[in-house]
Amino acid sequence: MNETHSDNHTDNHGATHTDNHGATHSSTRKESVTVLGLGRMGSALAGAFLDAGHPTTVFNRSPGKADPLVARGARRAATVAEAVAASGLVVVCVLDYDAVRGLLEPVAAELRGRTLVNLTSGSPEQARAEAEWAAGHGIGYLDGGIMTTPPGIGDSANMILYAGGPELQAAHRPALSALGDPVDLGPDAGLASLYDAGLLGLMWSVFGGWLHATALVGADGVPAKEFTAVSVRWLRTVSWFLTMYADQIDAGEYPGDDATIDIQVAGIGHLLHAGEERGIDGRLPRLHLELMKEAVAAGHGGDSYARIVEAFRGKRSA
């Protein structure tokens, strides 16, 4: 939980609040933000805060990386301590969690009572350890997962996942919204990293399937752009299946009301045949076929495709 700041911190939040004397008042000034780490992503984050009108302090070990942001109105801090002291909201985005701790351990006392938003990529276990470290020093902590590349920062169509403190996300939502659409995953600080890993896996699987399909139809002269227009429409239907299958997975029941695994084994056979005739690498569909055949051999051929989740869980139930 974030502690009460002195007036010069709370006034930066740009919202109605109560000062240390119990008086409620309102400020129209946008919240001040500090960004630590000015690689491509960190620079994009700082730029989005500036574009949204937030007073922004920046720090990078190589000071020259701050020059373009300073030219746009950012304040350059000479030290991490100076950067932290400038804002109640501190955002860090560096190479890894070791780099995060290296930056912040020496200024833990200065961070006390402030909110730290860690947008560095890492594992759920690292995020939970960092949240524990922050709590031990009286630091409000949010761990985040950025679901876009630097050019997408600042676009509300793109998600930024946050976990570790719903009350902190609510308090800082106006500032965090400058980066993208803030999605609250709840109090477990590890969930942003976990979702990030899972969603990237989903992305690579979709990319792989689309590339395989594009190579397949391209063998008969179909342009990728033409095929992709139809593919995007098909993915809307696929999303409907995902929603239905999610309910089945949560219930642990896989009725084959839409299409059974048996039927889909036959269907993937057509895909493999078409690929072989055109010299298309079939490793990806053969993996799906292998998983399907295992389910059929275990007596689940009449179930829906959602049953395959058990194979990924390592459960080959009879």
XYZ file of C-alpha atoms in Angstrom:
318
model
C 0.000 0.000 0.000
C 1.348 3.399 -0.914
C 1.935 5.674 2.057
C 0.816 9.288 2.398
C 3.200 11.703 0.731
C 3.951 15.233 1.777
C 1.935 17.968 0.000
C 4.513 18.503 -2.740
C 4.036 14.843 -3.795
C 0.252 14.595 -3.545
C -0.292 17.871 -5.420
C 1.352 16.287 -8.463
C -1.413 13.715 -8.780
C -3.775 16.152 -10.479
C -6.849 14.826 -8.650
C -9.023 15.537 -5.620
C -7.198 14.438 -2.473
C -6.770 15.051 1.227
C -3.583 16.709 2.469
C -1.750 15.883 5.683
C -3.971 18.328 7.607
C -7.227 16.628 6.529
C -8.289 19.305 4.053
C -9.765 18.116 0.766
C -8.891 20.113 -2.341
C -8.452 19.664 -6.077
C -5.543 20.180 -8.420
C -5.741 20.408 -12.184
C -2.034 19.842 -12.681
C -1.194 16.517 -14.272
C 0.779 14.047 -12.211
C 4.552 14.284 -12.328
C 6.276 11.118 -13.512
C 9.850 9.853 -13.460
C 11.112 7.388 -16.061
C 14.279 5.393 -15.331
C 15.880 3.762 -18.377
C 15.840 5.322 -21.836
C 16.261 2.469 -24.250
C 13.810 2.336 -27.148
C 10.913 1.362 -24.907
C 11.809 3.650 -22.009
C 12.149 6.601 -24.387
C 8.746 5.771 -25.879
C 7.209 5.682 -22.384
C 8.705 9.046 -21.442
C 7.617 10.507 -24.780
C 4.033 9.372 -24.226
C 3.945 11.007 -20.790
C 5.248 14.239 -22.309
C 2.707 14.090 -25.128
C -0.066 13.734 -22.541
C 1.156 16.800 -20.646
C 2.726 15.111 -17.628
C 5.789 16.812 -16.111
C 8.397 14.134 -16.823
C 11.819 13.594 -15.265
C 14.155 11.142 -16.962
C 17.341 9.316 -16.042
C 19.665 7.058 -17.993
C 23.184 5.894 -17.164
C 24.274 7.270 -20.565
C 23.006 10.859 -20.201
C 23.045 11.542 -23.941
C 20.033 9.277 -24.461
C 17.931 11.864 -22.668
C 18.769 14.648 -25.142
C 15.792 14.180 -27.508
C 13.378 14.021 -24.549
C 14.912 17.068 -22.885
C 14.451 18.917 -26.174
C 10.745 18.045 -25.915
C 10.456 19.362 -22.372
C 11.604 16.564 -20.086
C 13.774 17.317 -17.079
C 17.087 15.462 -16.992
C 18.132 14.094 -13.571
C 21.825 13.691 -12.871
C 21.338 10.779 -10.446
C 18.762 8.098 -9.696
C 18.116 9.703 -6.327
C 17.390 13.050 -7.970
C 15.073 11.377 -10.472
C 13.155 9.510 -7.764
C 12.777 12.636 -5.638
C 11.082 14.460 -8.519
C 7.872 12.400 -8.646
C 5.465 10.305 -6.646
C 5.156 7.925 -9.614
C 8.384 6.251 -10.741
C 8.430 4.067 -13.868
C 11.419 1.809 -14.551
C 12.099 -0.009 -17.821
C 15.594 -1.449 -18.165
C 17.309 -4.595 -19.422
C 16.358 -7.050 -16.671
C 15.435 -7.377 -13.015
C 19.068 -7.406 -11.904
C 19.422 -3.989 -13.512
C 16.241 -2.834 -11.751
C 17.576 -3.847 -8.352
C 20.977 -2.341 -9.123
C 19.330 1.003 -9.837
C 16.850 1.012 -6.982
C 18.527 -0.699 -4.032
C 20.692 2.361 -3.250
C 17.626 4.669 -3.296
C 15.161 2.444 -1.423
C 14.794 5.047 1.328
C 13.978 7.772 -1.204
C 11.385 5.506 -2.862
C 9.526 4.934 0.396
C 5.953 6.205 0.126
C 6.097 6.465 -3.656
C 4.638 4.188 -6.329
C 7.074 2.145 -8.401
C 5.847 0.797 -11.738
C 8.218 -1.848 -13.095
C 7.759 -2.350 -16.839
C 10.911 -4.437 -17.224
C 10.433 -7.864 -18.811
C 11.002 -10.836 -16.525
C 9.456 -13.917 -14.966
C 6.481 -14.120 -12.564
C 8.864 -15.293 -9.831
C 11.090 -12.245 -10.324
C 8.068 -9.939 -10.224
C 6.830 -11.441 -6.968
C 10.283 -11.133 -5.413
C 10.481 -7.493 -6.489
C 7.032 -6.821 -5.002
C 8.179 -8.366 -1.723
C 11.318 -6.209 -1.755
C 9.228 -3.093 -2.410
C 6.751 -3.915 0.355
C 9.625 -4.370 2.783
C 10.739 -0.809 2.046
C 7.282 0.786 2.147
C 7.164 1.249 -1.618
C 3.919 0.896 -3.586
C 4.561 -1.586 -6.383
C 2.980 -2.393 -9.730
C 4.499 -4.881 -12.133
C 3.594 -4.449 -15.773
C 3.566 -6.177 -19.127
C 3.730 -3.999 -22.248
C 1.681 -5.639 -24.991
C 3.040 -3.624 -27.891
C 6.321 -2.420 -29.403
C 7.699 1.118 -28.858
C 5.802 2.674 -31.811
C 2.528 1.504 -30.229
C 3.097 3.253 -26.888
C 0.547 6.015 -26.321
C -2.160 4.308 -28.390
C -5.212 3.399 -26.282
C -5.867 0.451 -28.612
C -2.852 -1.294 -27.062
C -2.875 -2.919 -23.618
C -0.473 -2.400 -20.755
C -1.018 -5.129 -18.156
C -0.617 -4.266 -14.461
C -0.554 -6.498 -11.403
C 0.301 -6.078 -7.762
C -1.931 -3.316 -6.437
C -5.371 -2.476 -7.870
C -5.628 0.533 -5.553
C -2.373 1.895 -6.945
C -3.505 1.445 -10.521
C -6.763 3.244 -9.688
C -4.873 6.108 -8.064
C -2.525 6.555 -11.022
C -4.849 5.525 -13.852
C -4.926 8.963 -15.558
C -1.119 8.958 -15.878
C -0.853 5.269 -16.819
C -3.514 5.753 -19.486
C -1.034 7.949 -21.349
C 0.904 4.773 -22.219
C -1.988 2.635 -23.442
C -5.100 0.979 -22.058
C -4.295 -0.066 -18.453
C -5.577 -3.583 -17.691
C -5.812 -4.536 -14.006
C -4.933 -8.187 -13.318
C -5.349 -7.974 -9.548
C -3.073 -8.104 -6.498
C -0.715 -10.953 -7.514
C 2.349 -9.113 -8.829
C 3.420 -12.125 -10.889
C 0.381 -12.166 -13.164
C 1.480 -9.416 -15.558
C 4.635 -11.352 -16.452
C 2.696 -14.625 -16.626
C 0.048 -13.178 -18.945
C 2.805 -11.552 -21.010
C 4.527 -14.908 -21.544
C 1.266 -16.652 -22.391
C 0.117 -13.952 -24.787
C 3.463 -13.921 -26.576
C 3.171 -17.703 -26.975
C -0.276 -17.192 -28.462
C 1.100 -14.541 -30.822
C 3.891 -16.793 -32.081
C 1.464 -19.653 -32.622
C -0.865 -17.378 -34.609
C 2.063 -16.008 -36.616
C 3.281 -19.544 -37.316
C -0.124 -20.749 -38.464
C -0.648 -17.679 -40.631
C 2.810 -17.962 -42.217
C 2.274 -21.652 -42.970
C -1.131 -20.915 -44.492
C 0.237 -17.960 -46.471
C 2.980 -20.182 -47.915
C 0.382 -22.813 -48.787
C -1.987 -20.554 -50.723
C 0.935 -18.557 -52.105
C 2.129 -21.704 -53.860
C -0.927 -21.316 -56.092
C -0.265 -17.627 -56.702
C -2.485 -16.068 -54.022
C -0.944 -12.766 -52.756
C -0.317 -12.624 -48.998
C -2.331 -9.403 -48.656
C -5.336 -10.947 -50.364
C -5.248 -14.073 -48.208
C -4.675 -12.059 -45.029
C -7.848 -10.019 -45.528
C -9.814 -13.286 -45.366
C -7.620 -14.601 -42.516
C -8.385 -11.617 -40.287
C -12.098 -12.166 -40.786
C -11.661 -15.874 -39.952
C -9.853 -14.976 -36.717
C -13.015 -13.258 -35.488
C -14.772 -16.619 -35.729
C -11.816 -18.321 -34.053
C -12.153 -15.874 -31.134
C -15.735 -17.072 -30.654
C -14.460 -20.646 -30.365
C -11.867 -19.541 -27.803
C -14.560 -18.008 -25.614
C -16.646 -21.184 -25.769
C -13.663 -23.444 -25.148
C -12.573 -21.366 -22.141
C -15.808 -22.274 -20.359
C -15.184 -25.956 -21.142
C -11.626 -25.814 -19.807
C -12.723 -24.140 -16.564
C -15.434 -26.786 -16.131
C -13.106 -29.660 -17.083
C -15.723 -30.959 -19.546
C -15.219 -31.070 -23.331
C -18.472 -31.835 -25.195
C -17.887 -32.200 -28.923
C -20.991 -30.254 -29.870
C -19.240 -28.114 -32.481
C -16.651 -30.453 -33.991
C -15.041 -33.511 -32.449
C -11.321 -34.281 -32.430
C -12.060 -37.266 -34.710
C -13.469 -34.902 -37.351
C -10.558 -32.521 -37.006
C -8.029 -35.344 -37.472
C -9.556 -35.889 -40.905
C -9.496 -32.164 -41.619
C -5.839 -31.716 -40.787
C -5.104 -34.632 -43.099
C -6.409 -32.508 -45.992
C -4.123 -29.663 -44.918
C -1.097 -31.942 -44.829
C -1.926 -33.422 -48.237
C -2.275 -29.960 -49.805
C 1.042 -28.932 -48.313
C 2.879 -32.036 -49.495
C 1.623 -31.509 -53.036
C 3.079 -27.991 -52.964
C 6.331 -28.707 -51.170
C 5.272 -26.823 -48.023
C 6.977 -27.724 -44.727
C 4.414 -29.630 -42.657
C 6.064 -29.693 -39.222
C 3.559 -27.324 -37.637
C 0.351 -29.127 -38.678
C 1.985 -32.491 -37.906
C 2.468 -31.320 -34.313
C -1.266 -30.604 -34.064
C -2.029 -33.984 -35.626
C 0.206 -35.734 -33.103
C -1.629 -34.094 -30.196
C -4.995 -34.977 -31.694
C -4.052 -38.613 -32.281
C -2.880 -38.920 -28.668
C -6.293 -37.705 -27.499
C -8.064 -40.140 -29.816
C -5.886 -43.032 -28.611
C -6.825 -42.130 -25.040
C -10.511 -42.438 -25.912
C -11.325 -38.744 -26.348
C -11.975 -38.614 -30.090
C -15.568 -37.506 -29.450
C -14.493 -34.500 -27.370
C -13.980 -30.936 -28.531
C -10.548 -29.594 -29.494
C -10.366 -27.903 -26.077
C -9.486 -31.349 -24.652
C -5.936 -30.817 -26.051
C -5.265 -28.469 -23.102
C -4.772 -31.613 -21.028
C -1.870 -32.642 -23.264
C -0.148 -29.319 -22.572
C -0.799 -29.836 -18.868
C 0.932 -33.198 -19.107
C -2.210 -35.146 -18.290
C -2.756 -38.090 -20.656
C -5.913 -39.309 -18.930
C -7.602 -42.403 -20.240
